[in-house]
Tab-separated table of C-alpha atoms in Angstrom:
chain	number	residue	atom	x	y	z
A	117	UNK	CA	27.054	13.279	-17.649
A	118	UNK	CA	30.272	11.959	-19.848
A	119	UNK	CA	29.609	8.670	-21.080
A	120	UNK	CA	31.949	5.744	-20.659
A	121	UNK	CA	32.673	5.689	-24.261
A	122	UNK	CA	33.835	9.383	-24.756
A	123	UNK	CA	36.225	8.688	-21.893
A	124	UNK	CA	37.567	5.720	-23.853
A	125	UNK	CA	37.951	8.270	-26.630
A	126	UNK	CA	40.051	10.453	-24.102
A	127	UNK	CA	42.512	7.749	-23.748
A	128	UNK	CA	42.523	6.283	-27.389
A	129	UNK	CA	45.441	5.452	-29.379
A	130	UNK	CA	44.406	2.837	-31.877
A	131	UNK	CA	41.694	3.969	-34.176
A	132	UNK	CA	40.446	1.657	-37.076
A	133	UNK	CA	40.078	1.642	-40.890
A	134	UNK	CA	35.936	1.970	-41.212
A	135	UNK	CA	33.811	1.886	-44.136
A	136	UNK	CA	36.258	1.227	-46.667
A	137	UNK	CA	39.085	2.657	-45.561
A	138	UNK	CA	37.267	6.548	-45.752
A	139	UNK	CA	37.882	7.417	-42.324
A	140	UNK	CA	39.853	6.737	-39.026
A	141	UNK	CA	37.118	5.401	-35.984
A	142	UNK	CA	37.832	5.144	-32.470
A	143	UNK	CA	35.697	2.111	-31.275
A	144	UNK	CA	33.131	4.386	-30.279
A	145	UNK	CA	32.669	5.871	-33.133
A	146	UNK	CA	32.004	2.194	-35.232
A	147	UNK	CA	29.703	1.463	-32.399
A	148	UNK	CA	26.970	4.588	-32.909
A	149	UNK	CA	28.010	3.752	-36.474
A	150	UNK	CA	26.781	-0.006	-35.875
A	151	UNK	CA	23.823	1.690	-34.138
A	152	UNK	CA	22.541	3.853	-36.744
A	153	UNK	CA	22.737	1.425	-39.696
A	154	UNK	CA	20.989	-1.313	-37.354
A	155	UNK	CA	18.259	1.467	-36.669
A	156	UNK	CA	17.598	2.243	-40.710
A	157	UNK	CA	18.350	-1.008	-41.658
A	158	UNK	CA	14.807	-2.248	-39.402
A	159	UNK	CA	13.309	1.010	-40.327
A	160	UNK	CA	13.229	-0.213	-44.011
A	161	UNK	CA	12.161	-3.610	-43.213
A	162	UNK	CA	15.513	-4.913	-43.979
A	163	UNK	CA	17.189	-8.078	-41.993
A	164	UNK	CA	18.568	-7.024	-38.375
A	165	UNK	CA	21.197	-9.738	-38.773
A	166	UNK	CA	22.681	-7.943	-41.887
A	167	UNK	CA	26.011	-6.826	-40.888
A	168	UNK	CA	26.393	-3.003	-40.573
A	169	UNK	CA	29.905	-3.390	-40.566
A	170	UNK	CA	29.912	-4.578	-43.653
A	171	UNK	CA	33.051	-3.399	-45.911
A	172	UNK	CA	34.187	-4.014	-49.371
A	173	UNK	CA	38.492	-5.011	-47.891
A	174	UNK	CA	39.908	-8.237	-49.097
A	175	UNK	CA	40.310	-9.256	-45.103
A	176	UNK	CA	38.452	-12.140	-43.648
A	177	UNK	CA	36.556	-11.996	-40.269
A	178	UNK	CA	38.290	-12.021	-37.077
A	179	UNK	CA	36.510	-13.627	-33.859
A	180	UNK	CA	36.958	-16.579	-31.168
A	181	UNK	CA	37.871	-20.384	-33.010
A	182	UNK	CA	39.135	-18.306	-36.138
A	183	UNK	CA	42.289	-17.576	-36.985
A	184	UNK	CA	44.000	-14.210	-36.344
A	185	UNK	CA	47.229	-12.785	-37.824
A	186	UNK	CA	47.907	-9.183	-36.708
A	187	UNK	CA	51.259	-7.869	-38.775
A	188	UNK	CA	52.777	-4.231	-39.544
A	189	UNK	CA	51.495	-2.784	-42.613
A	190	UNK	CA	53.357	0.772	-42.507
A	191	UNK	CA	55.865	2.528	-40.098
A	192	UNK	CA	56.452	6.451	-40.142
A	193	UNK	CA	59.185	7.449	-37.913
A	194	UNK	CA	57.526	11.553	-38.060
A	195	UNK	CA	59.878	13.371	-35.957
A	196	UNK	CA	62.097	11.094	-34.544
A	197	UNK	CA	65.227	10.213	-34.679
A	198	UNK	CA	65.467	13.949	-32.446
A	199	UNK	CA	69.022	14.145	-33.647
A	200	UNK	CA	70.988	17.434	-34.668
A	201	UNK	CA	71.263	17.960	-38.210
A	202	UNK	CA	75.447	18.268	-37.308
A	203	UNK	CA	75.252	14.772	-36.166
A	204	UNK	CA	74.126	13.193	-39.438
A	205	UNK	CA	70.525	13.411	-38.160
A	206	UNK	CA	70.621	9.617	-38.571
A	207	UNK	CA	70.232	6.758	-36.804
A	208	UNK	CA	69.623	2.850	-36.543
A	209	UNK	CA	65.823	1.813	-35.848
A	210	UNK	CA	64.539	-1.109	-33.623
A	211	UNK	CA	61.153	-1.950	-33.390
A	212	UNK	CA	59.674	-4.083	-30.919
A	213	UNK	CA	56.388	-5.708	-30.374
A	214	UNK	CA	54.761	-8.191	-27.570
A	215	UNK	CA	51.381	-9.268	-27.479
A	216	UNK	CA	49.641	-10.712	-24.115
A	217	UNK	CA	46.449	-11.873	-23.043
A	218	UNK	CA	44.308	-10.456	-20.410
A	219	UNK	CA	43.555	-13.618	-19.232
A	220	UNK	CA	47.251	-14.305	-18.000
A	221	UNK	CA	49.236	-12.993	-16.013
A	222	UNK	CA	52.773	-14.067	-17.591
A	223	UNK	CA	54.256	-11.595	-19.247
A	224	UNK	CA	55.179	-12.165	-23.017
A	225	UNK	CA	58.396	-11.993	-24.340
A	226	UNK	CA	59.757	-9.030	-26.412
A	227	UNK	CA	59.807	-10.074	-30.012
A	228	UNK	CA	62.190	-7.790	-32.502
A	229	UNK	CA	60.012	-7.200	-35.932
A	230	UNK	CA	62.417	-4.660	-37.698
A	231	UNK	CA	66.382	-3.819	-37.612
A	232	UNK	CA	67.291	-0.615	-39.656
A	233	UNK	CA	70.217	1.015	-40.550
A	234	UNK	CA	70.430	4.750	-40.851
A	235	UNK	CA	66.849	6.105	-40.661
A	236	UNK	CA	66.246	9.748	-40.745
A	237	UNK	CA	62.814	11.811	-39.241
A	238	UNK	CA	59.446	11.467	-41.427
A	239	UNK	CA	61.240	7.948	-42.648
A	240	UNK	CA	58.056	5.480	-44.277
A	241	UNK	CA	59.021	1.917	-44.038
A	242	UNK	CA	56.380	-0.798	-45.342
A	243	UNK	CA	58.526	-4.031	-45.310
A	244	UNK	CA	62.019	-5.161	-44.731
A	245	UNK	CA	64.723	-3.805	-47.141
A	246	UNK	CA	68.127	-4.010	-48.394
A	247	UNK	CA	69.140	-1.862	-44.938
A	248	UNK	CA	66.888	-3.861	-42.529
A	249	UNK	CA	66.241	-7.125	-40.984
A	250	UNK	CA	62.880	-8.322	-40.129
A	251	UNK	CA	58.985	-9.211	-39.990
A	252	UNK	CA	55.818	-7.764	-39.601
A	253	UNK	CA	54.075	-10.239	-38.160
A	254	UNK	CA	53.532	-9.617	-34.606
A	255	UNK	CA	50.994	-12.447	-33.649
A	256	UNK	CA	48.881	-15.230	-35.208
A	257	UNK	CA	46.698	-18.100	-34.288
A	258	UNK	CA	45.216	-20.436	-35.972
A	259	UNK	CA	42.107	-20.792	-33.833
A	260	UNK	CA	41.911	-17.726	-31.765
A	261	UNK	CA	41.547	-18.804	-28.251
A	262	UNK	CA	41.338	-15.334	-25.711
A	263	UNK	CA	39.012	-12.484	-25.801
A	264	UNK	CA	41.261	-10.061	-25.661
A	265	UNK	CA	44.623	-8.977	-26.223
A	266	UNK	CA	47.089	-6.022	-25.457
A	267	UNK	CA	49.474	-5.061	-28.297
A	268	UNK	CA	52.908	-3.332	-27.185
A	269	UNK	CA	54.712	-1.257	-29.629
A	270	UNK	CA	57.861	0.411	-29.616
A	271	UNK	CA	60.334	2.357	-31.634
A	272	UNK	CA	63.865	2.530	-29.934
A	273	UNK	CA	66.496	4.744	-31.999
A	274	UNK	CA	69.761	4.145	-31.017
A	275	UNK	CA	73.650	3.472	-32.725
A	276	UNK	CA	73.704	-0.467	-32.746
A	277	UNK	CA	76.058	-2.626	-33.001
A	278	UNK	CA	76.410	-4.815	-36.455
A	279	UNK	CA	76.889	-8.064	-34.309
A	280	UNK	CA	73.394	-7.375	-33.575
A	281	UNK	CA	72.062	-7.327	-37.243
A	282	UNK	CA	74.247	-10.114	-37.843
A	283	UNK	CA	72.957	-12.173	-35.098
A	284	UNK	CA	69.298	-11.122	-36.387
A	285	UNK	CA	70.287	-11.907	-40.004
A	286	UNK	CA	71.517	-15.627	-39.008
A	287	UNK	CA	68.614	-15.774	-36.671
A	288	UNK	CA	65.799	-14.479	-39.415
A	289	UNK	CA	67.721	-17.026	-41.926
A	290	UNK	CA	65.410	-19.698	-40.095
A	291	UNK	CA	61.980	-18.162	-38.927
A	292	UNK	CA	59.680	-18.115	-42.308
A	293	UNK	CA	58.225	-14.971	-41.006
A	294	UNK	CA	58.011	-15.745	-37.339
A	295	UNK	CA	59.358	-12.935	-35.673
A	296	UNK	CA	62.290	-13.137	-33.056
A	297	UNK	CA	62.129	-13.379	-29.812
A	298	UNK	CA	64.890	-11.961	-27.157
A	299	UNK	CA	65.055	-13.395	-23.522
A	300	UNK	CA	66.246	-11.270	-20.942
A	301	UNK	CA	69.925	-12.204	-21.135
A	302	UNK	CA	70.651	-11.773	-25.192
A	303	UNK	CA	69.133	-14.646	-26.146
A	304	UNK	CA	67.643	-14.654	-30.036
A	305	UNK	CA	65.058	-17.049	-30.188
A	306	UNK	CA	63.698	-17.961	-33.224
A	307	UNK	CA	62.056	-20.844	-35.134
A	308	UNK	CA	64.335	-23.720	-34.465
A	309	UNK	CA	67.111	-22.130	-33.416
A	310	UNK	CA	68.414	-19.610	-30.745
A	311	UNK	CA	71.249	-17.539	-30.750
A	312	UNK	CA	73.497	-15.855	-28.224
A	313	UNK	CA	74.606	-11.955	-28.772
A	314	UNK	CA	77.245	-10.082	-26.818
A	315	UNK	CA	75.914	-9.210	-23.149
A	316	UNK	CA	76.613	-5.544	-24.295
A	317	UNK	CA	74.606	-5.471	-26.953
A	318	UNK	CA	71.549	-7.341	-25.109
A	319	UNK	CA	71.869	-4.531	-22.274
A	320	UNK	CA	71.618	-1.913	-25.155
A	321	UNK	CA	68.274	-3.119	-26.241
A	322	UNK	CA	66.502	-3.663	-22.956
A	323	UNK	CA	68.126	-0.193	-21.723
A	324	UNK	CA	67.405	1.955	-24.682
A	325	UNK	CA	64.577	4.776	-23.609
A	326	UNK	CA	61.696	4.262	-26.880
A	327	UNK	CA	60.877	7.382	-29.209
A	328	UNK	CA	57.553	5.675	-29.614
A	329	UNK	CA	55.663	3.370	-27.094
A	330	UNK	CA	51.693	2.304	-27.216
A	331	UNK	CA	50.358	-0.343	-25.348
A	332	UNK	CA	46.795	-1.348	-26.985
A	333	UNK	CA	44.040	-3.573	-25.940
A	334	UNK	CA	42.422	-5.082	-29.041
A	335	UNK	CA	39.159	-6.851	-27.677
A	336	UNK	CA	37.662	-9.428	-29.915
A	337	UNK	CA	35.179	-10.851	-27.703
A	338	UNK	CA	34.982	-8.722	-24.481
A	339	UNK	CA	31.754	-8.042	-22.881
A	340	UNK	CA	30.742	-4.244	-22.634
A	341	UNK	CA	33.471	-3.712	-25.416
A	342	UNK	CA	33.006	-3.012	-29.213
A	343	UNK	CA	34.841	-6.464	-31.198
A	344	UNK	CA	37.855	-5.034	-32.780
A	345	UNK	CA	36.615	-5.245	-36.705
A	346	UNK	CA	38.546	-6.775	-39.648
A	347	UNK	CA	41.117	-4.589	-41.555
A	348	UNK	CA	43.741	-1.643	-40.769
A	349	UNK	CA	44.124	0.263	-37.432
A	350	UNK	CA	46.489	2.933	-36.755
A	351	UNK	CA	48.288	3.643	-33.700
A	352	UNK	CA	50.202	7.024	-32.391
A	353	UNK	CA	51.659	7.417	-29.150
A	354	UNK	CA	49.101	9.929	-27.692
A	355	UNK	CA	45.663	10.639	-28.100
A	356	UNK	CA	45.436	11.972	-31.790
A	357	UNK	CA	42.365	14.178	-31.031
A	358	UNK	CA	44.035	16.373	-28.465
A	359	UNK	CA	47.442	16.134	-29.900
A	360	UNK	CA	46.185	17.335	-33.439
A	361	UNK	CA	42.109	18.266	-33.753
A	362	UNK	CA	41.278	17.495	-36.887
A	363	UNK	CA	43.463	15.482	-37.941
A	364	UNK	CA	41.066	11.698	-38.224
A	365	UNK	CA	38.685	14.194	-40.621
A	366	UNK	CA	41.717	14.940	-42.493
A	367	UNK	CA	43.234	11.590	-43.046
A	368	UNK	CA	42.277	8.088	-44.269
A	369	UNK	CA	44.091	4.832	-44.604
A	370	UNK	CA	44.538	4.043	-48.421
A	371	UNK	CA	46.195	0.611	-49.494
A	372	UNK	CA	47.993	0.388	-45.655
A	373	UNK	CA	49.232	3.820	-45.996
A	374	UNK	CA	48.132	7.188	-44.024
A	375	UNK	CA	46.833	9.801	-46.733
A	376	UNK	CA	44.882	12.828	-47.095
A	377	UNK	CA	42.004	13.732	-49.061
A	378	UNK	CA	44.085	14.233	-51.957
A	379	UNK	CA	45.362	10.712	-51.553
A	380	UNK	CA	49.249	13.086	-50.225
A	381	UNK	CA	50.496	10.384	-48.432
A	382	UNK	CA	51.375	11.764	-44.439
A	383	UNK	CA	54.807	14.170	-44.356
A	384	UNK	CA	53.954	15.667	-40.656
A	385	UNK	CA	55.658	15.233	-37.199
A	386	UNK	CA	53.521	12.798	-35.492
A	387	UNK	CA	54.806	9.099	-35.596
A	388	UNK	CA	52.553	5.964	-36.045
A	389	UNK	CA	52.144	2.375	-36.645
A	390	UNK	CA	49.734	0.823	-38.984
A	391	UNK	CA	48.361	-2.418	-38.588
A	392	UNK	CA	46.391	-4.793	-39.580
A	393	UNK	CA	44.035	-7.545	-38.351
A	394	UNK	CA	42.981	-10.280	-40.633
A	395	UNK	CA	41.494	-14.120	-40.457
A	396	UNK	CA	42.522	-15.537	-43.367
A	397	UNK	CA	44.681	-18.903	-42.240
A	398	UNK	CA	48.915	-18.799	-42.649
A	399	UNK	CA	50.371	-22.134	-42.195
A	400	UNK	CA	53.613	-20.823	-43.021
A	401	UNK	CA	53.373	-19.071	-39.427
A	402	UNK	CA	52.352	-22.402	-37.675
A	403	UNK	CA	55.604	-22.086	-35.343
A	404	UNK	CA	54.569	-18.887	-33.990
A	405	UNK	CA	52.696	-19.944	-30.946
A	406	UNK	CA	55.454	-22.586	-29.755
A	407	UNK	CA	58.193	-19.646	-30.782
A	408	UNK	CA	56.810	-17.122	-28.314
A	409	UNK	CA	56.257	-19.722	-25.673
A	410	UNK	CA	59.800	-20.854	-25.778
A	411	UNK	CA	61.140	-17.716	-25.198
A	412	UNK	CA	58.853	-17.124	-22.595
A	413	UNK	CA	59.494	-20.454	-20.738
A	414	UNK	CA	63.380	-19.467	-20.959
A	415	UNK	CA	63.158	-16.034	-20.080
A	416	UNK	CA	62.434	-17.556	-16.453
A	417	UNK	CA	65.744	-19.070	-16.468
A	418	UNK	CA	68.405	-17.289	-18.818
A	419	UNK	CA	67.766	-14.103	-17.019
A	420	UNK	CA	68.661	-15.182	-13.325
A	421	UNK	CA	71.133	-12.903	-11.317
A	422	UNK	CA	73.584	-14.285	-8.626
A	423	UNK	CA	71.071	-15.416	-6.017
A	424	UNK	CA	67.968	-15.379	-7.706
A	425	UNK	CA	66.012	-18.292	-7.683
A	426	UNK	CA	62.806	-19.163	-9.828
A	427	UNK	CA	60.146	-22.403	-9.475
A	428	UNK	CA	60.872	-25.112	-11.997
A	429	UNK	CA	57.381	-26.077	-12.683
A	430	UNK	CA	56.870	-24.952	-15.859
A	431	UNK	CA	60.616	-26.188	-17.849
A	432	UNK	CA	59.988	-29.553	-15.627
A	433	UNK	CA	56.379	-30.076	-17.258
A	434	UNK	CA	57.913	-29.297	-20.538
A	435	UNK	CA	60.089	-31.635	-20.366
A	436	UNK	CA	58.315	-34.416	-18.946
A	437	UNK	CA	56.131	-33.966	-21.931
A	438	UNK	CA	59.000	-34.033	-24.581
A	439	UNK	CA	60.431	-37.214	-22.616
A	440	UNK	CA	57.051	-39.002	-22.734
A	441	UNK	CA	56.920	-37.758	-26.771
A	442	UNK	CA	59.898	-39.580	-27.362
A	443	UNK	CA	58.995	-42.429	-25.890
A	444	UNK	CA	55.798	-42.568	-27.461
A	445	UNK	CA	57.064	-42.672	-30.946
A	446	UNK	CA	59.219	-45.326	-29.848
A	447	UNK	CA	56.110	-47.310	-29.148
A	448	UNK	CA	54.676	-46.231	-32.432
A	449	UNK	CA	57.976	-47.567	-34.339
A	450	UNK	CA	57.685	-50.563	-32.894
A	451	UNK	CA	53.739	-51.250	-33.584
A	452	UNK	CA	54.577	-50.400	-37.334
A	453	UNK	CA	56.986	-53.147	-37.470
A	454	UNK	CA	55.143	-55.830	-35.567
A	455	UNK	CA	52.217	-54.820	-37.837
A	456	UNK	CA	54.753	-56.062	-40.799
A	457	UNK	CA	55.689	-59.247	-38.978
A	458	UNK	CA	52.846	-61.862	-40.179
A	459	UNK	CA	54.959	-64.794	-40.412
A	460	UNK	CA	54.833	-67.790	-37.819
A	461	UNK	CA	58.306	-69.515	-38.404
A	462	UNK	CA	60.537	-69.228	-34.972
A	463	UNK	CA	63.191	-66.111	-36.289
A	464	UNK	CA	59.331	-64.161	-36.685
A	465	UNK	CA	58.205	-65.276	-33.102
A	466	UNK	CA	61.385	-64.472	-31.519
A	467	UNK	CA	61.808	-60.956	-33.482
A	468	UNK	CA	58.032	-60.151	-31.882
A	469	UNK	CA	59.151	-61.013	-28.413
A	470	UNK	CA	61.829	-58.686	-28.785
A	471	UNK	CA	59.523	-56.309	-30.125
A	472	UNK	CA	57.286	-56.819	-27.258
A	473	UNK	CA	59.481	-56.448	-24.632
A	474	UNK	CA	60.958	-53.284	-25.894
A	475	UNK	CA	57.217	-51.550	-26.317
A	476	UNK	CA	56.320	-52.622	-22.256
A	477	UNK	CA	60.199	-50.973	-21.759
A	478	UNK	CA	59.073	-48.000	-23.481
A	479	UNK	CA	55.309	-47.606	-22.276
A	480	UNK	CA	56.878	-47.506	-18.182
A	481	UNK	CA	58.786	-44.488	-19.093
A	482	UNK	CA	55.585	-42.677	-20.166
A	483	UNK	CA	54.013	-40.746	-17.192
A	484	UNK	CA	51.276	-38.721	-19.313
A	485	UNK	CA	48.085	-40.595	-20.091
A	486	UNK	CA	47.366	-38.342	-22.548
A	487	UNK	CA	50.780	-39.605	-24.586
A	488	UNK	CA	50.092	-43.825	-23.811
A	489	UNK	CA	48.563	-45.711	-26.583
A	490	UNK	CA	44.759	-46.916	-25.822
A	491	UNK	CA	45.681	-50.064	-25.347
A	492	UNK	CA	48.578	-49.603	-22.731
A	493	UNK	CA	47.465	-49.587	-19.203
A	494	UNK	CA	47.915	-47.141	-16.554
A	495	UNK	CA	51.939	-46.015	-15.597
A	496	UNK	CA	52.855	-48.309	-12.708
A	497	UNK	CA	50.004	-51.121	-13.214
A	498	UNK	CA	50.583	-54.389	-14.478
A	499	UNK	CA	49.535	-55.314	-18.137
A	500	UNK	CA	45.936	-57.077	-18.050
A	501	UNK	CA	45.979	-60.813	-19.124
A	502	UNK	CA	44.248	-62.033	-21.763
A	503	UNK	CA	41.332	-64.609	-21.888
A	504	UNK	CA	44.021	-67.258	-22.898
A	505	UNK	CA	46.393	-66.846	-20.018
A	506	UNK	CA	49.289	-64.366	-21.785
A	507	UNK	CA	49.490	-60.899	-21.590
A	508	UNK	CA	48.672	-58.271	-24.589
A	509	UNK	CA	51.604	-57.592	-27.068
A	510	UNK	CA	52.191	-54.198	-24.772
């Protein structure tokens, strides 16, 4: 009888960096890994809570309430772009990324990581260069929240437009390694800022077929699934065992690259994507999370067609809170400076009325509780009087 995690093997596309980096592991494979260690490490007496996963790699561990950055380490084009060696054999390189939760439902937005120019088969790019715009970062957190994720990758070869690596240029200008985000009419969004490209060239990108497409669940805390360990994964587009046997014996991940025994680094046909997972903390990518979930939020709406109508809900609670934010540092303002006013003479009592009457002006227009200061009652009730007959300085 086939066990449930050789069929997982039958479908795998993401296999992990294991043991220091001397071998490629489906999840499976760490798991009788796990197994075995656990079982000699009691047969010798030794601790059952010692980690068998153990590995000498400078990454921290990964898990729920830690933080998680997931970025591009290495991408090898292998035999794309399929072009005609008459035709230049050459040509421009987008890849894409999206990471979603299995928990939701809402779909998350498509965020462009790298922009090249002029990319031939068996290219290796590790980073943006002089020819290319981009990031590798394709998700963080700083206090992972959901179980599991699903990673989308993609590799789209195509002739683009230079308005487009213009727009990504003067969008990327902004983003301190946040990636950026497209909405489904052309809309860069990035940190702070969002840019609009020709309709053209936004109907290029969602049209163009991929070379290279994965879609990867990467469980960190997933019952009846092995945790997703620390360190570098790499991802193909098919099942590497029946596309090439062999070739996970053959081949290692050395210092983010794909290598052979002989430390050759990878020259053959078959594309990939390395990545890796790590929990150290970033605070330079603090604005990814509000990034992505802008884009998402006007995806809803940018991408309407004549006729098409979608619920409000969601841009309506946003804004509610950013009204009642505003007005809540209003209120804040003006408690600072009636914290400065300690003076009794009649130009100090008439300055704190004013300041008074401008805080209970500002508190009304705060719906949220959550947002009103401690002290301010309830939206809509009126202020509580105090033991000598006046009301609170609200």
């Amino acid at each position: 009888m086939t066990s449930l995690p050789f069929q997982r093997d039958q479908l795998a596309m993401i296999y992990y960096a294991f043991k220091n980096g001397r071998g490629i592991y489906t999840e499976s494979d760490i798991f009788e890994a796990a197994s075995r260690e656990a079982a000699q490490l009691r047969a010798a007496g030794s601790s059952s809570d010692e980690s068998p996963e153990a590995v000498q790699v400078p990454f921290k561990e990964i898990g729920i309430g830690l933080p998680l950055t997931i970025s591009i380490r290495e991408v090898y084009t292998g035999e794309h772009p399929a072009v005609p060696w008459w035709m230049g054999a050459r040509k421009d390189m987008l890849v894409t990324s999206a990471v979603k939760s299995v928990a939701t439902y809402a779909a998350k937005p498509m965020a462009l990581n790298f922009l090249t120019r002029g990319v031939s088969p068996k290219t290796r790019m590790r980073s943006s260069d002089a020819a290319s715009v981009g990031t590798p970062i394709l998700f963080y957190s700083p206090a992972l929240t959901e179980r599991s994720l699903t990673l989308d990758l993609s590799m789209v070869f195509d002739a683009f437009p230079e308005e487009l690596f213009q727009g990504m240029s003067n969008a990327f200008n902004a983003t301190a390694g946040v990636p950026i985000f497209l909405t489904s009419s052309a809309y860069l969004i990035a940190a702070g800022s969002i840019v609009k490209i020709a309709g053209r060239i936004g109907e290029s990108l969602f049209d163009g077929k991929p070379a290279f497409e994965a879609s990867e669940p990467i469980h960190i805390d997933w019952p009846g699934e092995v945790p997703a360990p620390p360190g570098f994964a790499l991802i193909t587009p098919r099942d590497i065992d029946r596309q090439s046997p062999g070739f996970r014996r053959k081949h290692s991940i050395k210092d983010g690259t794909l290598v052979d025994h002989q430390g050759r680094q990878y020259a053959g046909e078959i594309p990939y994507i390395i990545i890796s997972l790590d929990g150290k903390s970033d605070d330079a990518l603090a604005g990814f999370t509000p990034t992505a979930a802008s884009a998402a939020i006007l995806s809803r709406f940018f991408g309407l067609r004549d006729g098409q109508s979608r619920p409000l809900d969601t841009l309506v609670d946003a804004l509610k809170v950013y009204n009642d934010l505003h007005f809540r540092q209003e209120v804040d303002r003006i408690d600072e400076e009636l914290g400065q006013i300690r003076g009794s003479s009649d130009a100090d009592k008439k300055r704190r009325e004013e300041l008074q009457g401008r805080r209970r002006t500002f508190l009304k227009n705060i719906s949220s509780k959550e947002l009103r200061p401690p002290d301010a009652p309830a939206a809509g009730d009126p202020p509580a009087p105090t033991s000598g007959g006046t009301t609170p300085s609200q």
